[in-house]
Amino acid sequence: MSVKQYKLYLIDLDGTIYNGDKKIKYAKEFVDYLNTNNIDYLFLTNNSTRQPKEVAEHLKKFDIDTSEEHVFTSSDATKIYLKGKGYKNLYVIGESGLKNTLSSFNQKENEDCVDAVVVGLDRKLSYDKLTIATRAILKGAELIGTNPDTLLPTANGFMPSNGGQVKYLEYATSTPATFIGKPSKIIMESAINLFSYGKDEIVMIGDNYDTDIMAGINGGIDTIHVQTGVTSVEDLETKEHKPTYSIKNLFELVK
């Protein structure tokens, strides 16, 4: 099956461009093809701990030639969402990537007069932080999760990711969270709105059906499943909504 050519490619990272600390074959060739032909693309990541410049630097380790303008994080999408809501005062649980991205907001140290509690992965999470967040939410602050991921893959195995932190607060406060990252259509709409292309000119590429492919489906755009990560071809057979395409590797997109 020949894959349609698109004007904007939204691309997952882990499992699509690299696997943990390992290169994925043909990822470099695909990105080089996009750069050479001046085709628009964004690396779309749920990771809120790094800013775009740091992500671009990290990609150099895998011989991926790109720049921060081609990176869009769940923190970036969260910032757009917060501005759209008119929020000013936040209580933020997260690391420097998230806090620096949200530096234009008033980040409070307590639960008083908080518009939203924003939760990203925090590897120094404490009971005190959760207590302040709980009190702010009970006072009416919106609970926002940068992403719903349950596990974070590392070179030494899986670690708990942000989803568990948010679930704790949902359970403690009986308050459902607004999730920004994949598979939410919020991050998709935020990324798509940075360009002027029609949805039929945009595609989402990723290895994980539950995050990447469902993000594309929820965002109303075509999807390309790449068979280099989490979801196998056999797994796809069990899904009600299939991706537009499933390919062995990214070389199939180099024209």
Coordinates of C-alpha atoms in Angstrom, one line a residue:
M1 CA 0.0 0.0 0.0
S2 CA 1.4 3.4 -1.0
V3 CA 1.3 6.0 1.8
K4 CA -0.1 9.4 1.0
Q5 CA 2.3 12.4 1.2
Y6 CA 1.4 15.0 3.8
K7 CA 2.3 18.7 4.4
L8 CA 2.7 18.4 8.2
Y9 CA 4.0 15.3 10.1
L10 CA 3.4 15.1 13.8
I11 CA 5.9 12.6 15.1
D12 CA 6.2 10.6 18.3
L13 CA 9.7 10.2 19.8
D14 CA 10.2 7.1 22.1
G15 CA 9.5 4.0 20.1
T16 CA 9.3 5.9 16.8
I17 CA 12.6 7.9 16.6
Y18 CA 14.5 6.0 19.3
N19 CA 13.9 3.2 21.8
G20 CA 15.2 4.3 25.2
D21 CA 18.9 4.9 24.6
K22 CA 19.0 3.1 21.3
K23 CA 18.7 4.4 17.7
I24 CA 15.8 3.2 15.5
K25 CA 16.9 2.3 12.0
Y26 CA 15.8 4.8 9.3
A27 CA 14.7 7.5 11.8
K28 CA 17.6 9.7 10.8
E29 CA 16.9 9.1 7.1
F30 CA 13.3 10.1 7.5
V31 CA 14.0 13.3 9.3
D32 CA 16.8 14.2 6.8
Y33 CA 14.2 13.7 4.1
L34 CA 11.8 16.1 5.8
N35 CA 14.5 18.7 6.3
T36 CA 15.9 18.4 2.7
N37 CA 12.4 18.8 1.2
N38 CA 11.3 21.6 3.5
I39 CA 8.3 19.6 4.8
D40 CA 6.8 20.8 8.0
Y41 CA 7.0 18.5 11.1
L42 CA 6.7 18.6 14.8
F43 CA 8.0 16.1 17.3
L44 CA 5.1 15.7 19.7
T45 CA 6.1 14.5 23.1
N46 CA 4.1 13.9 26.4
N47 CA 7.3 14.4 28.4
S48 CA 6.9 17.6 30.4
T49 CA 10.3 17.5 32.1
R50 CA 12.3 18.9 29.1
Q51 CA 11.9 22.1 27.1
P52 CA 12.1 22.0 23.3
K53 CA 15.7 23.1 23.2
E54 CA 16.6 20.2 25.5
V55 CA 14.7 17.7 23.5
A56 CA 16.4 18.9 20.3
E57 CA 19.8 18.5 22.0
H58 CA 18.8 15.0 23.2
L59 CA 17.9 14.0 19.7
K60 CA 21.5 14.8 18.5
K61 CA 22.6 11.7 20.5
F62 CA 20.6 9.7 17.9
D63 CA 22.1 11.6 14.9
I64 CA 18.8 13.4 14.4
D65 CA 19.4 16.9 12.9
T66 CA 16.6 19.1 14.1
S67 CA 15.9 22.3 16.2
E68 CA 13.7 23.4 19.0
E69 CA 11.2 24.9 16.5
H70 CA 10.4 21.3 15.5
V71 CA 9.5 20.2 19.1
F72 CA 6.2 20.6 20.8
T73 CA 5.8 19.3 24.4
S74 CA 2.8 18.6 26.7
S75 CA 4.1 21.6 28.7
D76 CA 3.8 23.8 25.6
A77 CA 0.2 22.6 25.0
T78 CA -0.6 23.1 28.7
K79 CA 0.6 26.7 28.5
I80 CA -1.7 27.4 25.5
Y81 CA -4.7 25.7 27.4
L82 CA -4.1 27.8 30.5
K83 CA -3.9 31.1 28.5
G84 CA -7.1 30.2 26.8
K85 CA -8.8 29.7 30.2
G86 CA -7.5 33.1 31.4
Y87 CA -5.8 31.5 34.4
K88 CA -3.1 33.5 36.2
N89 CA -2.4 31.7 39.5
L90 CA -1.1 28.2 39.4
Y91 CA 0.2 25.5 41.8
V92 CA 2.6 23.5 39.8
I93 CA 3.9 20.0 40.5
G94 CA 6.7 19.2 38.1
E95 CA 10.3 19.6 37.1
S96 CA 12.2 22.5 35.5
G97 CA 10.9 21.9 32.0
L98 CA 7.3 22.4 33.0
K99 CA 8.0 25.2 35.5
N100 CA 10.1 27.2 33.0
T101 CA 7.6 26.8 30.3
L102 CA 4.9 28.2 32.6
S103 CA 7.2 31.0 34.0
S104 CA 4.8 33.7 32.7
F105 CA 2.2 32.6 35.2
N106 CA 2.2 33.3 39.0
Q107 CA 3.4 30.0 40.5
K108 CA 2.3 29.9 44.1
E109 CA 3.8 28.1 47.0
N110 CA 0.4 27.5 48.8
E111 CA -3.2 26.7 48.0
D112 CA -4.7 30.2 48.3
C113 CA -6.3 31.8 45.3
V114 CA -5.1 29.1 42.9
D115 CA -6.9 28.9 39.5
A116 CA -5.4 25.6 38.4
V117 CA -3.2 22.8 39.8
V118 CA -0.9 21.6 37.0
V119 CA 0.7 18.2 37.5
G120 CA 3.7 17.0 35.4
L121 CA 6.2 14.2 36.3
D122 CA 8.0 15.2 39.4
R123 CA 10.8 12.8 40.5
K124 CA 11.0 14.7 43.8
L125 CA 7.3 14.5 44.6
S126 CA 6.4 14.8 48.3
Y127 CA 3.4 14.4 50.5
D128 CA 3.6 18.1 51.2
K129 CA 3.2 18.9 47.5
L130 CA 0.3 16.6 47.2
T131 CA -1.3 18.1 50.3
I132 CA -1.1 21.7 48.9
A133 CA -2.5 20.4 45.5
T134 CA -5.3 18.6 47.2
R135 CA -6.4 21.7 49.2
A136 CA -6.2 23.9 46.2
I137 CA -8.4 21.5 44.2
L138 CA -10.9 21.2 47.0
K139 CA -11.1 25.0 47.0
G140 CA -12.1 25.0 43.3
A141 CA -8.9 24.9 41.3
E142 CA -9.0 22.9 38.0
L143 CA -6.9 19.8 38.1
I144 CA -4.7 19.6 35.0
G145 CA -2.4 16.7 34.1
T146 CA 0.2 17.4 31.4
N147 CA -0.1 13.7 30.3
P148 CA -1.7 10.5 31.4
D149 CA 1.2 8.1 30.9
T150 CA 1.4 5.3 33.4
L151 CA 5.0 4.3 32.9
L152 CA 8.3 6.0 31.8
P153 CA 10.8 3.9 29.9
T154 CA 14.4 4.3 30.9
A155 CA 17.7 2.5 30.2
N156 CA 17.3 0.7 33.5
G157 CA 13.6 -0.3 33.0
F158 CA 10.3 1.3 33.6
M159 CA 9.6 4.0 36.2
P160 CA 6.2 5.4 37.4
S161 CA 5.1 8.3 35.1
N162 CA 2.7 11.2 35.6
G163 CA -0.5 9.3 35.3
G164 CA -0.2 7.9 38.8
Q165 CA 0.5 11.3 40.4
V166 CA -2.7 12.7 38.8
K167 CA -4.8 9.6 39.7
Y168 CA -3.8 10.1 43.4
L169 CA -5.2 13.7 43.3
E170 CA -8.3 12.6 41.4
Y171 CA -9.0 9.9 44.0
A172 CA -8.2 12.2 47.0
T173 CA -10.5 15.0 45.8
S174 CA -13.1 13.1 43.8
T175 CA -12.3 15.5 40.9
P176 CA -11.6 14.3 37.3
A177 CA -8.5 15.8 35.7
T178 CA -8.2 17.6 32.4
F179 CA -5.4 15.8 30.5
I180 CA -3.5 17.8 27.9
G181 CA -1.1 15.3 26.3
K182 CA -1.7 12.4 23.9
P183 CA -4.2 10.9 23.4
S184 CA -6.1 14.0 24.3
K185 CA -7.3 16.1 21.4
I186 CA -6.1 19.2 23.3
I187 CA -2.5 18.7 22.4
M188 CA -3.4 17.8 18.9
E189 CA -5.5 21.0 18.3
S190 CA -2.8 23.1 19.9
A191 CA -0.1 21.7 17.5
I192 CA -2.4 21.8 14.5
N193 CA -3.3 25.4 15.1
L194 CA 0.3 26.5 14.9
F195 CA 0.0 25.9 11.1
S196 CA -2.6 26.7 8.5
Y197 CA -3.0 23.2 6.9
G198 CA -6.3 21.4 6.6
K199 CA -6.7 18.3 8.6
D200 CA -6.5 16.2 5.4
E201 CA -3.0 17.5 5.0
I202 CA -1.7 16.4 8.4
V203 CA -0.7 13.0 9.8
M204 CA 0.3 11.6 13.2
I205 CA 3.1 9.0 13.3
G206 CA 3.7 6.8 16.3
D207 CA 4.3 3.3 17.6
N208 CA 1.8 3.3 20.5
Y209 CA -1.8 2.8 19.6
D210 CA -3.2 4.0 22.9
T211 CA -1.4 7.3 22.9
D212 CA -0.1 8.2 19.4
I213 CA -2.7 6.6 17.1
M214 CA -5.6 7.5 19.4
A215 CA -4.3 11.1 19.6
G216 CA -4.5 11.3 15.8
I217 CA -8.0 9.7 15.7
N218 CA -9.2 12.0 18.4
G219 CA -7.8 15.0 16.6
G220 CA -9.5 14.0 13.3
I221 CA -6.4 13.4 11.3
D222 CA -4.8 10.4 9.5
T223 CA -2.5 8.2 11.4
I224 CA 0.6 6.1 10.6
H225 CA 1.4 3.3 12.9
V226 CA 5.1 2.3 12.8
Q227 CA 6.1 -1.2 13.9
T228 CA 9.2 -0.3 15.9
G229 CA 7.8 0.1 19.4
V230 CA 4.9 -0.7 21.8
T231 CA 2.0 -1.8 19.6
S232 CA 2.5 -4.9 17.3
V233 CA 0.6 -5.6 14.1
E234 CA -1.2 -8.4 15.9
D235 CA -2.3 -5.9 18.6
L236 CA -3.8 -3.7 15.9
E237 CA -6.2 -6.5 14.8
T238 CA -7.9 -6.3 18.2
K239 CA -8.6 -2.5 17.8
E240 CA -12.0 -1.2 16.7
H241 CA -10.5 1.9 15.1
K242 CA -7.6 1.1 12.9
P243 CA -4.8 3.5 11.9
T244 CA -4.8 4.8 8.4
Y245 CA -1.6 3.0 7.7
S246 CA 0.7 0.6 9.4
I247 CA 4.3 0.4 8.2
K248 CA 7.4 -1.6 9.1
N249 CA 9.7 1.3 9.5
L250 CA 10.1 5.0 8.6
F251 CA 12.0 4.3 5.4
E252 CA 8.6 3.6 3.8
L253 CA 7.9 7.3 4.1
V254 CA 11.0 8.5 2.3
K255 CA 9.9 9.2 -1.3

